[in-house]
Amino acid sequence: MFAVIFAAARLAGAESVWIDTDVSIGSPFREVDDAYALVLAFHSPELRIAGISASYGNAPLADTTRIARELVKRFAPSGVRVFAGANSPNDLGRPTEANNALGNILTECSVTYIALGPLTNLATFIELHPDMARRIKRVIFVGGHADETELAFGPKATFHIHDANVFKDPRAAAVLLRSGIPITLASVATAGNLSLTKNDLRDLAHSGAAANYLAQRSKVWLWFWTRFVGTDGGPIFDALAVMAAARPALVSIDRRYVRMDNGGNMILSSNLTTGRRRVQFCRSFAPNLKRVVLNRLGKQ
């Protein structure tokens, strides 16, 4: 009885979040960070997951929806559901199951929207339901980078990547910036500092069912980063977005100003100039954040 009362009290104080994901773990040479972020959210008592929308991005929509539903079925708290969203950037403005489900949730409560993939699902909701979109308290988005900087990894910074979630649908990113919804950006440059090594995967493999699931399906991914890119570990970019919602005290937040440039890039600056809007920016994170992440991933 006391356990039930405690659990109910914990949920009552939790922050309601909607997670949008292009999860692709298990597919060869795909990123695995969405899956780590989802398991972190499942294991974070500070969060109540109001719903999950799937998107194209790291993999086709059919795959991301299937993988998200598998993760939810195996590891999520009861009652969490996954809704299929956009197939491609061409779906911007087209109603989907995910949009309808988010609208239903927002009639009941406001949410923090954690965007781990392209912004097509969110931008569509904003365009179709602008009044309802004002019930989104803030968006935590993995994207954005400083002007005249390159996203590069490896000992000599020779492995270059796109700001993928922006690059895949810059029109949707522009819709979000125009919306006025408060935004917290977990840039690729910052989030890339949160990485897992071979030893971390070995420990996770013996730390619970969800952690073992992640570790067993991350071997090719880790090989790519350590052997091909030459880093000490693989970055779990999306995990930082979840931690910014669940444990904000562990993330250093600064003010930045952002705009979309003519090339479809989301550019961050410390200065306010014409055409820019203010956002919150995850500048860095506490040294013990990784330990918190590993502990949560390993929860039974």
mmCIF file of C-alpha atoms in Angstrom:
data_model
loop_
_atom_site.group_PDB
_atom_site.id
_atom_site.type_symbol
_atom_site.label_atom_id
_atom_site.label_comp_id
_atom_site.label_asym_id
_atom_site.label_seq_id
_atom_site.Cartn_x
_atom_site.Cartn_y
_atom_site.Cartn_z
ATOM 1 C CA MET A 1 0.000 0.000 0.000
ATOM 2 C CA PHE A 2 2.740 2.453 0.960
ATOM 3 C CA ALA A 3 4.611 1.642 -2.283
ATOM 4 C CA VAL A 4 1.505 2.449 -4.333
ATOM 5 C CA ILE A 5 0.975 5.735 -2.488
ATOM 6 C CA PHE A 6 4.650 6.670 -2.959
ATOM 7 C CA ALA A 7 4.536 5.861 -6.675
ATOM 8 C CA ALA A 8 1.387 7.945 -7.145
ATOM 9 C CA ALA A 9 2.930 10.871 -5.287
ATOM 10 C CA ARG A 10 6.080 10.647 -7.394
ATOM 11 C CA LEU A 11 4.098 10.710 -10.647
ATOM 12 C CA ALA A 12 2.034 13.640 -9.409
ATOM 13 C CA GLY A 13 5.213 15.688 -9.050
ATOM 14 C CA ALA A 14 6.799 14.518 -12.302
ATOM 15 C CA GLU A 15 7.119 16.695 -15.388
ATOM 16 C CA SER A 16 4.982 15.582 -18.318
ATOM 17 C CA VAL A 17 7.065 15.090 -21.452
ATOM 18 C CA TRP A 18 6.331 14.172 -25.049
ATOM 19 C CA ILE A 19 9.282 12.518 -26.818
ATOM 20 C CA ASP A 20 9.737 12.680 -30.593
ATOM 21 C CA THR A 21 12.282 10.157 -31.855
ATOM 22 C CA ASP A 22 13.878 8.622 -34.935
ATOM 23 C CA VAL A 23 15.218 5.681 -32.938
ATOM 24 C CA SER A 24 17.175 3.176 -35.036
ATOM 25 C CA ILE A 25 19.135 0.927 -32.678
ATOM 26 C CA GLY A 26 19.697 -2.527 -34.119
ATOM 27 C CA SER A 27 20.105 -1.304 -37.688
ATOM 28 C CA PRO A 28 23.674 -1.671 -39.013
ATOM 29 C CA PHE A 29 25.720 1.544 -38.957
ATOM 30 C CA ARG A 30 22.860 3.582 -37.470
ATOM 31 C CA GLU A 31 23.110 5.842 -34.454
ATOM 32 C CA VAL A 32 21.917 4.337 -31.162
ATOM 33 C CA ASP A 33 21.591 7.461 -29.024
ATOM 34 C CA ASP A 34 17.784 7.760 -29.297
ATOM 35 C CA ALA A 35 17.418 4.352 -27.657
ATOM 36 C CA TYR A 36 19.651 5.403 -24.769
ATOM 37 C CA ALA A 37 17.608 8.583 -24.382
ATOM 38 C CA LEU A 38 14.344 6.643 -24.305
ATOM 39 C CA VAL A 39 15.571 4.209 -21.662
ATOM 40 C CA LEU A 40 16.851 7.139 -19.607
ATOM 41 C CA ALA A 41 13.405 8.700 -19.784
ATOM 42 C CA PHE A 42 11.780 5.399 -18.775
ATOM 43 C CA HIS A 43 14.095 5.253 -15.745
ATOM 44 C CA SER A 44 13.799 8.906 -14.679
ATOM 45 C CA PRO A 45 11.301 9.385 -11.840
ATOM 46 C CA GLU A 46 11.247 13.134 -12.512
ATOM 47 C CA LEU A 47 9.502 12.535 -15.859
ATOM 48 C CA ARG A 48 6.064 11.274 -16.815
ATOM 49 C CA ILE A 49 5.985 10.229 -20.465
ATOM 50 C CA ALA A 50 2.718 11.495 -21.939
ATOM 51 C CA GLY A 51 3.462 9.932 -25.320
ATOM 52 C CA ILE A 52 6.104 9.133 -27.925
ATOM 53 C CA SER A 53 5.980 10.054 -31.603
ATOM 54 C CA ALA A 54 8.110 8.315 -34.206
ATOM 55 C CA SER A 55 9.665 10.079 -37.192
ATOM 56 C CA TYR A 56 11.780 9.328 -40.233
ATOM 57 C CA GLY A 57 15.413 10.362 -39.754
ATOM 58 C CA ASN A 58 18.008 7.829 -38.674
ATOM 59 C CA ALA A 59 15.866 5.185 -40.394
ATOM 60 C CA PRO A 60 12.563 5.008 -42.302
ATOM 61 C CA LEU A 61 9.380 5.639 -40.319
ATOM 62 C CA ALA A 62 8.294 1.989 -40.358
ATOM 63 C CA ASP A 63 11.561 1.007 -38.674
ATOM 64 C CA THR A 64 11.637 3.818 -36.117
ATOM 65 C CA THR A 65 8.024 3.120 -35.141
ATOM 66 C CA ARG A 66 8.679 -0.608 -34.785
ATOM 67 C CA ILE A 67 11.826 -0.104 -32.695
ATOM 68 C CA ALA A 68 10.193 2.503 -30.457
ATOM 69 C CA ARG A 69 7.272 0.169 -29.809
ATOM 70 C CA GLU A 70 9.628 -2.691 -29.008
ATOM 71 C CA LEU A 71 11.485 -0.553 -26.471
ATOM 72 C CA VAL A 72 8.228 0.604 -24.904
ATOM 73 C CA LYS A 73 6.822 -2.911 -24.718
ATOM 74 C CA ARG A 74 9.948 -4.262 -23.064
ATOM 75 C CA PHE A 75 11.101 -1.456 -20.797
ATOM 76 C CA ALA A 76 8.683 1.477 -20.451
ATOM 77 C CA PRO A 77 6.283 2.104 -17.579
ATOM 78 C CA SER A 78 2.766 0.881 -18.251
ATOM 79 C CA GLY A 79 0.539 3.122 -20.313
ATOM 80 C CA VAL A 80 3.208 4.642 -22.577
ATOM 81 C CA ARG A 81 2.214 4.584 -26.252
ATOM 82 C CA VAL A 82 4.025 5.214 -29.538
ATOM 83 C CA PHE A 83 2.359 7.054 -32.431
ATOM 84 C CA ALA A 84 3.550 7.103 -36.047
ATOM 85 C CA GLY A 85 4.384 10.509 -37.489
ATOM 86 C CA ALA A 86 6.075 11.900 -40.583
ATOM 87 C CA ASN A 87 7.523 9.744 -43.367
ATOM 88 C CA SER A 88 9.704 12.527 -44.811
ATOM 89 C CA PRO A 89 10.103 16.331 -44.898
ATOM 90 C CA ASN A 90 7.353 16.323 -47.527
ATOM 91 C CA ASP A 91 4.897 15.420 -44.766
ATOM 92 C CA LEU A 92 5.249 18.868 -43.194
ATOM 93 C CA GLY A 93 1.692 20.090 -42.728
ATOM 94 C CA ARG A 94 0.071 16.662 -43.205
ATOM 95 C CA PRO A 95 -1.977 15.308 -40.264
ATOM 96 C CA THR A 96 -0.696 12.082 -38.728
ATOM 97 C CA GLU A 97 -1.533 9.745 -35.888
ATOM 98 C CA ALA A 98 1.206 11.429 -33.857
ATOM 99 C CA ASN A 99 -0.269 14.917 -34.326
ATOM 100 C CA ASN A 100 -3.725 13.759 -33.287
ATOM 101 C CA ALA A 101 -2.371 12.037 -30.192
ATOM 102 C CA LEU A 102 -0.353 15.079 -29.117
ATOM 103 C CA GLY A 103 -3.457 17.235 -29.507
ATOM 104 C CA ASN A 104 -5.423 14.898 -27.257
ATOM 105 C CA ILE A 105 -2.718 15.034 -24.606
ATOM 106 C CA LEU A 106 -2.531 18.838 -24.703
ATOM 107 C CA THR A 107 -6.241 19.100 -23.953
ATOM 108 C CA GLU A 108 -5.430 17.443 -20.622
ATOM 109 C CA CYS A 109 -2.047 18.914 -19.665
ATOM 110 C CA SER A 110 0.869 20.966 -20.905
ATOM 111 C CA VAL A 111 4.088 19.134 -21.813
ATOM 112 C CA THR A 112 7.778 19.608 -22.367
ATOM 113 C CA TYR A 113 8.502 18.393 -25.906
ATOM 114 C CA ILE A 114 11.821 16.532 -26.229
ATOM 115 C CA ALA A 115 12.783 16.526 -29.917
ATOM 116 C CA LEU A 116 15.422 13.893 -30.741
ATOM 117 C CA GLY A 117 15.001 13.835 -34.528
ATOM 118 C CA PRO A 118 13.931 16.076 -37.413
ATOM 119 C CA LEU A 119 11.301 18.626 -36.413
ATOM 120 C CA THR A 120 8.694 17.682 -39.022
ATOM 121 C CA ASN A 121 6.227 16.238 -36.502
ATOM 122 C CA LEU A 122 6.420 19.259 -34.229
ATOM 123 C CA ALA A 123 6.307 21.830 -37.030
ATOM 124 C CA THR A 124 3.246 20.131 -38.485
ATOM 125 C CA PHE A 125 1.482 20.334 -35.147
ATOM 126 C CA ILE A 126 2.373 24.021 -34.808
ATOM 127 C CA GLU A 127 1.017 24.774 -38.282
ATOM 128 C CA LEU A 128 -2.186 22.757 -37.883
ATOM 129 C CA HIS A 129 -2.937 23.640 -34.260
ATOM 130 C CA PRO A 130 -1.251 26.982 -33.424
ATOM 131 C CA ASP A 131 -3.487 27.682 -30.424
ATOM 132 C CA MET A 132 -3.005 24.224 -28.945
ATOM 133 C CA ALA A 133 0.760 24.434 -29.555
ATOM 134 C CA ARG A 134 0.931 27.227 -26.971
ATOM 135 C CA ARG A 135 0.349 24.537 -24.345
ATOM 136 C CA ILE A 136 3.823 23.174 -25.069
ATOM 137 C CA LYS A 137 5.848 24.591 -22.171
ATOM 138 C CA ARG A 138 9.176 24.328 -23.973
ATOM 139 C CA VAL A 139 10.994 22.316 -26.602
ATOM 140 C CA ILE A 140 14.318 20.636 -25.829
ATOM 141 C CA PHE A 141 15.935 20.044 -29.213
ATOM 142 C CA VAL A 142 19.168 18.309 -30.174
ATOM 143 C CA GLY A 143 20.448 20.756 -32.770
ATOM 144 C CA GLY A 144 21.954 24.155 -33.549
ATOM 145 C CA HIS A 145 25.595 25.179 -33.863
ATOM 146 C CA ALA A 146 27.755 28.277 -33.650
ATOM 147 C CA ASP A 147 28.386 30.374 -36.747
ATOM 148 C CA GLU A 148 31.503 29.574 -38.791
ATOM 149 C CA THR A 149 32.146 26.355 -36.879
ATOM 150 C CA GLU A 150 32.244 22.805 -38.181
ATOM 151 C CA LEU A 151 30.946 19.711 -36.429
ATOM 152 C CA ALA A 152 33.995 17.479 -36.473
ATOM 153 C CA PHE A 153 35.153 14.526 -34.390
ATOM 154 C CA GLY A 154 38.302 12.445 -34.057
ATOM 155 C CA PRO A 155 41.866 13.151 -32.900
ATOM 156 C CA LYS A 156 42.449 15.598 -35.757
ATOM 157 C CA ALA A 157 38.817 16.654 -36.177
ATOM 158 C CA THR A 158 38.709 15.023 -39.598
ATOM 159 C CA PHE A 159 35.305 13.298 -39.303
ATOM 160 C CA HIS A 160 32.686 15.893 -40.243
ATOM 161 C CA ILE A 161 28.960 15.512 -39.656
ATOM 162 C CA HIS A 162 25.837 17.527 -40.381
ATOM 163 C CA ASP A 163 23.650 19.144 -37.759
ATOM 164 C CA ALA A 164 21.442 16.232 -38.755
ATOM 165 C CA ASN A 165 18.129 17.067 -37.095
ATOM 166 C CA VAL A 166 18.154 20.528 -38.675
ATOM 167 C CA PHE A 167 19.676 19.418 -41.979
ATOM 168 C CA LYS A 168 16.931 16.840 -42.608
ATOM 169 C CA ASP A 169 14.135 19.422 -42.432
ATOM 170 C CA PRO A 170 15.267 23.067 -42.178
ATOM 171 C CA ARG A 171 11.760 24.275 -43.056
ATOM 172 C CA ALA A 172 10.453 22.604 -39.908
ATOM 173 C CA ALA A 173 13.237 24.155 -37.831
ATOM 174 C CA ALA A 174 12.225 27.588 -39.146
ATOM 175 C CA VAL A 175 8.605 26.932 -38.133
ATOM 176 C CA LEU A 176 9.701 26.188 -34.580
ATOM 177 C CA LEU A 177 11.792 29.355 -34.353
ATOM 178 C CA ARG A 178 8.870 31.475 -35.568
ATOM 179 C CA SER A 179 6.444 29.857 -33.138
ATOM 180 C CA GLY A 180 7.619 31.639 -30.017
ATOM 181 C CA ILE A 181 7.608 28.410 -27.973
ATOM 182 C CA PRO A 182 10.503 28.493 -25.458
ATOM 183 C CA ILE A 183 13.444 26.450 -26.743
ATOM 184 C CA THR A 184 16.378 24.758 -25.039
ATOM 185 C CA LEU A 185 19.072 23.625 -27.466
ATOM 186 C CA ALA A 186 21.359 20.683 -26.759
ATOM 187 C CA SER A 187 23.799 21.275 -29.597
ATOM 188 C CA VAL A 188 25.662 18.416 -31.246
ATOM 189 C CA ALA A 189 28.935 19.993 -30.127
ATOM 190 C CA THR A 190 27.920 19.937 -26.450
ATOM 191 C CA ALA A 191 26.006 16.663 -26.491
ATOM 192 C CA GLY A 192 28.881 14.944 -28.299
ATOM 193 C CA ASN A 193 30.936 15.236 -25.118
ATOM 194 C CA LEU A 194 28.679 12.651 -23.474
ATOM 195 C CA SER A 195 30.096 9.376 -24.767
ATOM 196 C CA LEU A 196 30.333 5.697 -23.879
ATOM 197 C CA THR A 197 33.489 3.594 -24.026
ATOM 198 C CA LYS A 198 34.064 -0.118 -24.481
ATOM 199 C CA ASN A 199 34.279 -0.491 -20.708
ATOM 200 C CA ASP A 200 30.982 1.329 -20.281
ATOM 201 C CA LEU A 201 29.264 -1.062 -22.679
ATOM 202 C CA ARG A 202 30.793 -4.028 -20.877
ATOM 203 C CA ASP A 203 29.429 -2.773 -17.558
ATOM 204 C CA LEU A 204 26.007 -2.031 -19.032
ATOM 205 C CA ALA A 205 25.801 -5.549 -20.423
ATOM 206 C CA HIS A 206 25.700 -6.799 -16.808
ATOM 207 C CA SER A 207 23.505 -4.058 -15.349
ATOM 208 C CA GLY A 208 19.926 -5.010 -16.085
ATOM 209 C CA ALA A 209 17.700 -6.043 -18.962
ATOM 210 C CA ALA A 210 17.386 -2.642 -20.634
ATOM 211 C CA ALA A 211 21.093 -1.843 -20.282
ATOM 212 C CA ASN A 212 22.001 -5.253 -21.711
ATOM 213 C CA TYR A 213 19.633 -4.702 -24.651
ATOM 214 C CA LEU A 214 21.357 -1.409 -25.433
ATOM 215 C CA ALA A 215 24.888 -2.740 -24.995
ATOM 216 C CA GLN A 216 24.375 -5.799 -27.212
ATOM 217 C CA ARG A 217 22.996 -3.632 -30.027
ATOM 218 C CA SER A 218 25.693 -0.965 -29.788
ATOM 219 C CA LYS A 219 28.769 -2.990 -30.704
ATOM 220 C CA VAL A 220 28.945 -2.044 -34.388
ATOM 221 C CA TRP A 221 28.181 1.576 -33.506
ATOM 222 C CA LEU A 222 31.000 1.687 -30.976
ATOM 223 C CA TRP A 223 33.393 -0.013 -33.421
ATOM 224 C CA PHE A 224 32.633 2.699 -35.969
ATOM 225 C CA TRP A 225 33.386 5.553 -33.563
ATOM 226 C CA THR A 226 36.485 4.071 -31.981
ATOM 227 C CA ARG A 227 38.084 2.373 -34.993
ATOM 228 C CA PHE A 228 36.918 4.526 -37.917
ATOM 229 C CA VAL A 229 36.518 7.968 -36.331
ATOM 230 C CA GLY A 230 39.258 7.357 -33.765
ATOM 231 C CA THR A 231 37.495 8.592 -30.635
ATOM 232 C CA ASP A 232 37.686 6.981 -27.210
ATOM 233 C CA GLY A 233 33.966 6.249 -27.252
ATOM 234 C CA GLY A 234 30.692 6.822 -29.049
ATOM 235 C CA PRO A 235 28.586 9.941 -28.352
ATOM 236 C CA ILE A 236 25.038 9.475 -27.058
ATOM 237 C CA PHE A 237 23.910 12.937 -28.153
ATOM 238 C CA ASP A 238 20.203 12.549 -27.391
ATOM 239 C CA ALA A 239 20.774 11.478 -23.804
ATOM 240 C CA LEU A 240 21.712 15.050 -22.910
ATOM 241 C CA ALA A 241 18.270 16.317 -23.941
ATOM 242 C CA VAL A 242 16.570 13.902 -21.555
ATOM 243 C CA MET A 243 18.931 14.804 -18.730
ATOM 244 C CA ALA A 244 18.248 18.500 -19.323
ATOM 245 C CA ALA A 245 14.592 17.725 -18.562
ATOM 246 C CA ALA A 246 15.119 15.197 -15.766
ATOM 247 C CA ARG A 247 18.158 16.619 -13.951
ATOM 248 C CA PRO A 248 18.544 20.264 -15.069
ATOM 249 C CA ALA A 249 20.850 21.044 -12.137
ATOM 250 C CA LEU A 250 23.513 18.919 -13.846
ATOM 251 C CA VAL A 251 23.395 20.976 -17.058
ATOM 252 C CA SER A 252 24.860 24.485 -17.398
ATOM 253 C CA ILE A 253 22.429 26.692 -19.310
ATOM 254 C CA ASP A 254 23.331 29.970 -21.023
ATOM 255 C CA ARG A 255 21.367 32.454 -23.094
ATOM 256 C CA ARG A 256 21.956 32.411 -26.843
ATOM 257 C CA TYR A 257 20.320 33.880 -29.929
ATOM 258 C CA VAL A 258 19.478 31.814 -32.968
ATOM 259 C CA ARG A 259 18.435 32.202 -36.595
ATOM 260 C CA MET A 260 18.116 30.107 -39.725
ATOM 261 C CA ASP A 261 20.650 31.121 -42.392
ATOM 262 C CA ASN A 262 20.195 30.927 -46.156
ATOM 263 C CA GLY A 263 21.739 27.470 -46.229
ATOM 264 C CA GLY A 264 19.154 26.005 -43.846
ATOM 265 C CA ASN A 265 21.446 25.970 -40.805
ATOM 266 C CA MET A 266 20.339 26.840 -37.269
ATOM 267 C CA ILE A 267 23.021 29.304 -36.206
ATOM 268 C CA LEU A 268 23.726 30.244 -32.583
ATOM 269 C CA SER A 269 25.261 33.502 -31.427
ATOM 270 C CA SER A 270 25.951 35.272 -28.146
ATOM 271 C CA ASN A 271 24.687 38.537 -29.622
ATOM 272 C CA LEU A 272 21.159 39.688 -30.336
ATOM 273 C CA THR A 273 20.829 40.991 -33.882
ATOM 274 C CA THR A 274 17.946 41.414 -36.308
ATOM 275 C CA GLY A 275 16.267 38.149 -37.203
ATOM 276 C CA ARG A 276 17.472 36.225 -34.166
ATOM 277 C CA ARG A 277 15.401 34.935 -31.270
ATOM 278 C CA ARG A 278 16.442 34.081 -27.744
ATOM 279 C CA VAL A 279 16.909 30.459 -26.679
ATOM 280 C CA GLN A 280 18.406 28.561 -23.785
ATOM 281 C CA PHE A 281 21.608 26.723 -24.637
ATOM 282 C CA CYS A 282 23.177 23.697 -22.947
ATOM 283 C CA ARG A 283 26.733 24.968 -22.688
ATOM 284 C CA SER A 284 28.196 22.069 -20.686
ATOM 285 C CA PHE A 285 27.277 19.464 -18.099
ATOM 286 C CA ALA A 286 28.531 18.415 -14.679
ATOM 287 C CA PRO A 287 31.351 15.835 -14.503
ATOM 288 C CA ASN A 288 29.103 13.380 -12.651
ATOM 289 C CA LEU A 289 26.305 13.490 -15.226
ATOM 290 C CA LYS A 290 27.719 10.486 -17.071
ATOM 291 C CA ARG A 291 27.716 8.443 -13.874
ATOM 292 C CA VAL A 292 24.066 9.372 -13.305
ATOM 293 C CA VAL A 293 23.293 8.302 -16.883
ATOM 294 C CA LEU A 294 25.006 4.931 -16.466
ATOM 295 C CA ASN A 295 23.292 4.279 -13.154
ATOM 296 C CA ARG A 296 19.885 5.042 -14.624
ATOM 297 C CA LEU A 297 20.438 2.956 -17.718
ATOM 298 C CA GLY A 298 21.282 0.025 -15.464
ATOM 299 C CA LYS A 299 18.148 0.215 -13.323
ATOM 300 C CA GLN A 300 16.057 -2.941 -13.191
#
